[in-house]
Amino acid sequence: MTMTHPSHPAVLLAADAVGDVIEYWGFRKALGRVWAVLYLWDGPLSAGDIGERLQMSAGAVSMALTELQRWAVVKRVWLPGERREFFEAEVDLWKMIAKVISERERYLARGVRERLEQAKRMVEESGGGVKGQREKLEKLVSVAQLAEHVIEAFIQSRMADFSTFTGALSGAGEGSAKARKVRLETGRKR
Amino acid sequence: MTMTHPSHPAVLLAADAVGDVIEYWGFRKALGRVWAVLYLWDGPLSAGDIGERLQMSAGAVSMALTELQRWAVVKRVWLPGERREFFEAEVDLWKMIAKVISERERYLARGVRERLEQAKRMVEESGGGVKGQREKLEKLVSVAQLAEHVIEAFIQSRMADFSTFTGALSGAGEGSAKARKVRLETGRKR
DNA sequence: TTGAACTTTCAAAAGTTTCTGAAGATTCAA
DNA sequence: TTGAATCTTCAGAAACTTTTGAAAGTTCAA
């Protein structure tokens, strides 16, 4: 076994914190950690570098990078004279969260409302159901409808807040000389 | 094995939908299902009743009821002449979600900010760290601080929205004659 | 007291998610 | 082409979560 060397403890600590944020929003913790290591490193890193720093297997790194690229929060970078692919963090991690959350919430709200409506219909068809049950189902349905509207409103305001975050992560300090020399390329296939 | 009889399919469907909502917010699905069965049944139910309707083991029902009472969304009800304890749903399920979510978000945001701050300090102490790293950590910290404020603001507006939900679930149709006769009692010990 | 009816607790089973590691695919220099 | 370096995929391992079921605990009527 070759000796691997993990990252500076401070980077690991920060990466883990970002991992927790990401996990809270329903992604795998590993995605947040990988993003954080890329963000904190001043320049592109290869998959191997990331695996070493975070002590993750090649497979896990590959899967994390694929998913992060799918969300467009990590970009592929080609360095002349390098066989390996390199990766860099996009600063708009928050965009990813906002995008997915809104989709997920919409999907959940819709599915819940539909099932409640179906349940209501079933009770009605089977002769009104037990006393009070129909009224209760009607209430649940109306709450679900209400929730759908509230979610739409939330999503709007959330979007605004997330864009604030995005601004805060970019700006001064961006791009080292080394990084600037690089020819950029965004993921294509898939 | 005694033959058990699950609830009307419509109730199971609705219960499952509520379970998904609850699960989305980080509780066990079973909690939502138990709450929904209690809410949809016009009157108190015993733990055994619930287990039968949802085809859950006695242990799972007991654990779910304990947790739901801890969140004060299910109340214990004593029926004269009954040995068993009975349970009823409180209509403010949303209060539970709001309460917990705000606590969880606050806790997460605080923990993340603190860890990022510590990481920043560590990098500073170890001589500035790699180029650009310190600045990036400063940015992450400021995003975390910003997030803490945004969360506080969210929580306020969310609370307002949740109270709307609560209103929609209560009101007309509440309390059967049977339920009214009952002497109420809220959980004590623990 | 005793025992029947019911509830709670908790170790182990079952279920779910995530990660590892190795085989196969890909890329590129020679 | 060939082979060395690197990446991807995926079956199984590991880690984590939830449920079961049986034993211990409670309560109450007799």
XYZ file of C-alpha atoms (C1' of nucleotides) in Angstrom:
440
model
C 0.000 0.000 0.000
C 1.295 3.414 -0.883
C 1.242 5.980 1.862
C -1.408 8.616 1.208
C -1.432 12.041 2.764
C -4.684 13.652 3.796
C -5.218 17.358 3.615
C -4.427 19.935 6.243
C -6.780 19.351 9.208
C -8.305 22.794 8.751
C -9.384 21.905 5.229
C -10.855 18.629 6.410
C -12.764 20.431 9.152
C -14.171 22.986 6.750
C -14.968 20.312 4.176
C -16.884 18.350 6.740
C -18.901 21.412 7.703
C -19.828 21.994 4.077
C -20.638 18.294 3.850
C -23.160 18.717 6.635
C -24.866 21.574 4.841
C -25.148 19.548 1.679
C -26.379 16.549 3.588
C -29.058 18.620 5.277
C -30.389 19.438 1.849
C -30.546 15.780 0.875
C -27.320 15.178 -1.016
C -24.544 12.847 -0.007
C -22.075 14.338 2.418
C -19.232 13.325 0.145
C -20.415 15.780 -2.499
C -20.017 18.688 -0.108
C -16.605 17.538 1.022
C -15.312 17.194 -2.514
C -16.683 20.587 -3.490
C -15.092 22.194 -0.428
C -11.663 20.729 -1.094
C -11.803 21.988 -4.661
C -13.027 25.389 -3.541
C -10.337 25.779 -0.908
C -7.499 24.679 -3.136
C -6.082 27.419 -5.232
C -6.192 25.760 -8.621
C -7.481 22.597 -10.266
C -7.066 19.183 -8.673
C -7.160 15.709 -10.183
C -9.476 12.954 -8.977
C -6.475 11.270 -7.416
C -5.551 14.402 -5.473
C -9.030 14.618 -4.059
C -9.077 10.978 -3.058
C -5.793 11.422 -1.222
C -6.848 14.547 0.583
C -10.184 13.166 1.714
C -9.062 9.561 2.025
C -11.786 8.420 -0.314
C -11.625 5.534 -2.754
C -11.219 6.230 -6.446
C -14.751 5.003 -7.040
C -16.302 7.326 -4.515
C -14.404 10.306 -5.900
C -15.443 9.469 -9.432
C -19.096 9.198 -8.470
C -19.022 12.410 -6.469
C -17.372 14.330 -9.308
C -19.868 13.008 -11.830
C -22.784 14.136 -9.718
C -21.247 17.514 -8.917
C -20.735 18.114 -12.620
C -24.303 17.143 -13.305
C -25.302 19.953 -10.940
C -22.753 22.209 -12.591
C -21.032 23.132 -9.356
C -17.743 21.548 -10.370
C -16.184 21.960 -13.756
C -13.749 19.860 -15.702
C -10.536 21.558 -16.625
C -7.947 20.442 -19.116
C -4.320 21.197 -18.362
C -1.966 21.108 -21.373
C 0.539 18.329 -21.090
C -1.495 16.488 -18.445
C -3.042 13.148 -19.091
C -5.393 13.418 -16.143
C -8.555 15.474 -15.987
C -8.606 18.252 -13.426
C -11.503 19.779 -11.588
C -12.386 23.158 -10.165
C -15.221 24.325 -7.961
C -17.841 26.689 -9.281
C -18.758 29.237 -6.662
C -22.496 28.824 -7.045
C -22.987 25.821 -4.822
C -26.136 27.520 -3.609
C -27.649 27.474 -7.045
C -27.505 23.705 -6.942
C -29.287 23.579 -3.616
C -31.951 26.035 -4.674
C -32.588 24.239 -7.942
C -33.003 20.837 -6.425
C -34.873 21.876 -3.374
C -37.496 23.663 -5.350
C -37.931 20.682 -7.630
C -38.116 18.270 -4.736
C -40.556 20.346 -2.750
C -42.790 20.866 -5.724
C -42.734 17.153 -6.490
C -43.468 16.131 -2.919
C -46.252 18.666 -2.487
C -47.898 17.607 -5.698
C -47.680 13.900 -4.914
C -49.065 14.375 -1.443
C -51.958 16.468 -2.629
C -52.813 13.981 -5.348
C -52.825 11.046 -2.989
C -54.961 12.890 -0.481
C -57.418 13.800 -3.207
C -57.578 10.201 -4.294
C -58.174 9.076 -0.735
C -61.000 11.574 -0.471
C -62.556 10.267 -3.659
C -62.260 6.695 -2.433
C -64.045 7.520 0.785
C -66.786 9.336 -1.081
C -67.306 6.467 -3.490
C -67.516 3.893 -0.741
C -70.511 5.677 0.743
C -69.143 8.608 2.673
C -66.910 6.621 4.982
C -66.881 6.786 8.740
C -68.364 9.864 10.362
C -66.107 12.876 10.101
C -63.562 11.157 7.901
C -64.632 12.843 4.732
C -64.441 16.291 6.292
C -61.006 15.546 7.691
C -59.737 14.409 4.316
C -61.147 17.544 2.761
C -59.176 19.561 5.275
C -55.983 17.673 4.577
C -56.477 18.245 0.868
C -56.981 21.949 1.377
C -53.876 22.125 3.544
C -51.944 20.356 0.818
C -53.210 22.824 -1.760
C -52.333 25.707 0.501
C -48.901 24.209 1.027
C -48.320 24.035 -2.690
C -48.936 27.754 -2.964
C -46.788 28.590 0.019
C -43.986 26.512 -1.410
C -44.115 28.423 -4.659
C -43.831 31.659 -2.712
C -41.015 30.266 -0.599
C -39.102 29.212 -3.624
C -39.188 32.732 -4.951
C -37.845 34.294 -1.767
C -35.356 31.514 -1.255
C -33.969 32.061 -4.718
C -33.319 35.673 -3.845
C -31.487 34.711 -0.672
C -29.412 32.090 -2.394
C -28.225 34.546 -4.962
C -26.918 36.618 -2.069
C -24.845 33.654 -0.968
C -23.487 33.085 -4.434
C -22.230 36.643 -4.600
C -20.403 36.268 -1.315
C -18.389 33.270 -2.470
C -17.014 34.750 -5.639
C -15.022 37.941 -6.209
C -11.557 38.942 -4.952
C -9.008 36.182 -4.592
C -10.428 34.252 -7.533
C -8.202 32.383 -9.883
C -4.467 31.988 -9.325
C -1.958 32.646 -12.064
C -1.758 28.906 -12.538
C -5.496 28.581 -12.891
C -5.689 31.437 -15.340
C -3.334 29.743 -17.745
C -5.726 26.869 -18.004
C -8.027 26.277 -20.931
C -11.480 25.650 -19.597
C -13.908 23.072 -20.765
C -17.287 22.113 -19.366
C -18.613 18.588 -19.240
C -20.303 17.462 -22.432
C -21.683 13.934 -22.813
C -24.322 12.441 -20.450
C -51.576 -15.619 14.854
C -54.779 -13.659 15.202
C -56.180 -12.156 12.038
C -55.677 -8.405 12.026
C -57.629 -5.981 9.908
C -55.932 -3.009 8.362
C -57.714 0.251 7.841
C -59.748 1.311 4.851
C -57.375 1.670 1.877
C -58.209 5.367 1.606
C -56.973 5.937 5.139
C -53.795 4.024 4.439
C -53.206 6.057 1.302
C -53.689 9.337 3.103
C -51.590 8.163 6.039
C -48.777 7.279 3.717
C -48.909 10.701 2.100
C -48.680 12.373 5.486
C -45.856 9.992 6.301
C -43.952 11.286 3.303
C -44.364 14.862 4.434
C -43.083 14.027 7.868
C -40.228 12.051 6.422
C -39.235 14.940 4.208
C -38.814 17.013 7.331
C -36.571 14.421 8.922
C -38.872 12.380 11.114
C -39.662 8.731 10.730
C -42.424 7.986 8.305
C -44.216 5.923 10.926
C -44.833 9.051 12.997
C -46.768 10.650 10.175
C -48.782 7.536 9.510
C -49.782 7.142 13.133
C -50.729 10.800 13.392
C -52.820 10.568 10.214
C -54.739 7.505 11.380
C -55.528 9.248 14.641
C -56.498 12.438 12.851
C -58.778 10.663 10.392
C -60.499 8.515 12.984
C -63.362 10.236 14.663
C -62.448 9.618 18.272
C -59.615 8.203 20.347
C -57.840 4.982 19.429
C -55.772 2.595 21.520
C -52.230 1.563 20.663
C -53.564 -1.823 19.649
C -56.092 -0.259 17.263
C -53.348 1.712 15.582
C -51.118 -1.318 15.239
C -53.939 -3.235 13.592
C -54.856 -0.486 11.187
C -51.300 0.190 10.069
C -50.043 -3.375 10.473
C -47.310 -2.232 12.798
C -45.837 -4.146 15.692
C -46.760 -3.175 19.242
C -43.226 -1.933 19.791
C -43.208 0.339 16.780
C -46.568 1.810 17.749
C -45.393 2.431 21.271
C -42.255 4.201 20.105
C -44.135 6.300 17.588
C -46.725 7.370 20.152
C -44.042 8.261 22.670
C -42.282 10.493 20.186
C -45.483 12.081 18.919
C -46.425 12.937 22.488
C -43.017 14.417 23.074
C -43.784 16.778 20.196
C -47.272 17.342 21.599
C -49.043 16.449 18.377
C -50.775 13.445 19.897
C -52.436 13.474 23.260
C -53.209 10.745 25.692
C -56.850 10.349 26.553
C -58.376 8.398 29.393
C -61.697 6.704 28.802
C -63.656 5.768 31.960
C -63.990 2.052 32.324
C -61.133 1.338 29.941
C -57.936 -0.189 31.070
C -56.091 0.861 27.942
C -54.819 4.320 27.191
C -56.290 6.030 24.155
C -54.790 8.604 21.871
C -56.022 11.508 19.817
C -54.342 13.697 17.232
C -53.717 17.336 17.932
C -54.394 19.400 14.846
C -51.181 21.370 15.027
C -48.889 18.905 13.321
C -47.384 21.878 11.581
C -46.323 23.395 14.855
C -44.178 20.335 15.432
C -42.533 20.681 12.066
C -41.941 24.384 12.482
C -40.544 23.965 15.972
C -38.119 21.261 15.041
C -37.077 22.671 11.753
C -36.209 26.006 13.224
C -34.223 24.338 15.972
C -32.440 22.069 13.527
C -31.618 24.833 11.104
C -30.342 27.076 13.837
C -28.226 24.260 15.247
C -26.798 23.282 11.887
C -26.028 26.853 10.874
C -24.327 27.570 14.155
C -22.246 24.383 14.049
C -21.179 24.991 10.491
C -20.181 28.576 11.161
C -18.208 27.587 14.245
C -16.303 24.872 12.452
C -15.485 27.163 9.564
C -14.251 29.798 11.969
C -12.071 27.248 13.687
C -10.677 26.098 10.346
C -9.858 29.697 9.514
C -8.053 30.147 12.826
C -6.096 26.949 12.279
C -4.924 28.095 8.888
C -3.921 31.486 10.275
C -1.989 29.946 13.147
C -0.098 27.578 10.899
C 1.346 30.511 9.002
C -1.302 31.624 6.579
C -1.782 28.336 4.805
C -1.635 27.783 1.103
C -2.132 30.768 -1.151
C -5.734 31.898 -1.335
C -6.939 29.412 1.224
C -7.323 31.940 3.994
C -9.394 34.263 1.838
C -11.615 31.414 0.754
C -12.206 30.347 4.329
C -13.049 33.923 5.221
C -15.625 33.896 2.483
C -17.134 30.646 3.643
C -17.350 32.034 7.161
C -19.102 35.137 5.964
C -21.543 33.055 3.957
C -22.246 30.997 7.049
C -22.877 34.135 9.078
C -25.123 35.473 6.372
C -26.963 32.169 6.294
C -27.564 32.339 10.011
C -29.288 35.675 9.598
C -31.321 34.543 6.628
C -32.434 31.487 8.548
C -33.635 33.622 11.415
C -35.652 35.682 8.975
C -37.013 32.564 7.285
C -38.078 31.100 10.556
C -40.160 34.141 11.292
C -42.005 34.078 7.985
C -42.298 30.310 8.021
C -43.946 30.436 11.414
C -46.613 32.676 9.990
C -47.240 30.270 7.127
C -47.405 27.288 9.416
C -50.006 28.913 11.596
C -52.133 29.210 8.473
C -51.902 25.452 8.051
C -52.852 24.822 11.644
C -55.989 26.886 11.267
C -57.036 24.893 8.220
C -56.870 21.569 10.029
C -59.026 22.487 12.998
C -62.542 23.877 13.157
C -65.843 22.382 11.978
C -66.217 18.638 12.271
C -64.089 18.499 15.408
C -64.898 16.163 18.244
C -67.594 13.506 18.068
C -70.139 13.003 20.838
C -68.032 10.068 21.963
C -64.890 12.136 22.064
C -66.575 14.920 23.965
C -67.544 12.632 26.818
C -63.930 11.865 27.365
C -61.870 13.343 30.169
C -58.695 14.687 28.687
C -55.273 14.328 30.103
C -51.961 15.344 28.653
C -48.779 13.364 29.007
C -46.872 13.982 32.236
C -43.738 12.021 33.083
C -40.598 11.934 30.881
C -51.433 -10.866 46.483
C -52.279 -12.871 41.900
C -52.909 -12.911 37.138
C -54.856 -10.967 32.933
C -54.435 -7.098 29.870
C -51.786 -4.021 28.125
C -47.352 -1.135 27.420
C -42.480 -0.324 27.188
C -37.836 -1.503 26.246
C -34.131 -3.252 23.747
C -31.256 -6.732 21.274
C -31.308 -8.553 17.047
C -33.338 -8.683 12.280
C -34.481 -6.331 8.275
C -34.109 -2.610 5.310
C -31.679 1.299 3.235
C -27.873 4.075 1.827
C -23.167 4.780 0.859
C -18.553 3.236 -0.039
C -14.921 0.140 -1.523
C -12.124 -2.271 -4.623
C -11.268 -4.641 -8.559
C -12.375 -5.483 -13.406
C -13.054 -3.330 -17.519
C -12.920 0.915 -20.365
C -10.501 4.848 -22.058
C -6.743 7.747 -23.369
C -2.412 8.814 -25.029
C 2.572 8.440 -25.931
C 5.644 5.702 -28.148
C -0.818 -1.429 -31.977
C 0.833 -1.841 -27.110
C 1.043 -0.736 -22.408
C 1.060 2.511 -18.651
C -1.801 5.850 -16.398
C -6.145 7.068 -15.217
C -11.191 6.824 -14.901
C -15.767 4.526 -14.521
C -18.843 1.032 -13.135
C -20.984 -2.015 -10.165
C -21.423 -6.124 -7.027
C -20.724 -6.809 -2.597
C -19.175 -4.869 2.046
C -19.855 -1.702 5.530
C -22.380 1.648 7.931
C -26.451 3.398 9.346
C -31.619 3.432 10.240
C -35.919 1.421 11.403
C -38.773 -2.370 12.852
C -39.783 -6.552 15.123
C -40.804 -9.537 18.847
C -40.204 -11.252 23.175
C -39.179 -10.345 27.962
C -39.783 -7.226 31.641
C -42.673 -3.790 33.567
C -47.350 -1.673 34.904
C -51.876 -1.454 36.213
C -55.997 -2.926 37.975
C -59.832 -6.054 39.299
C -60.764 -9.625 42.110
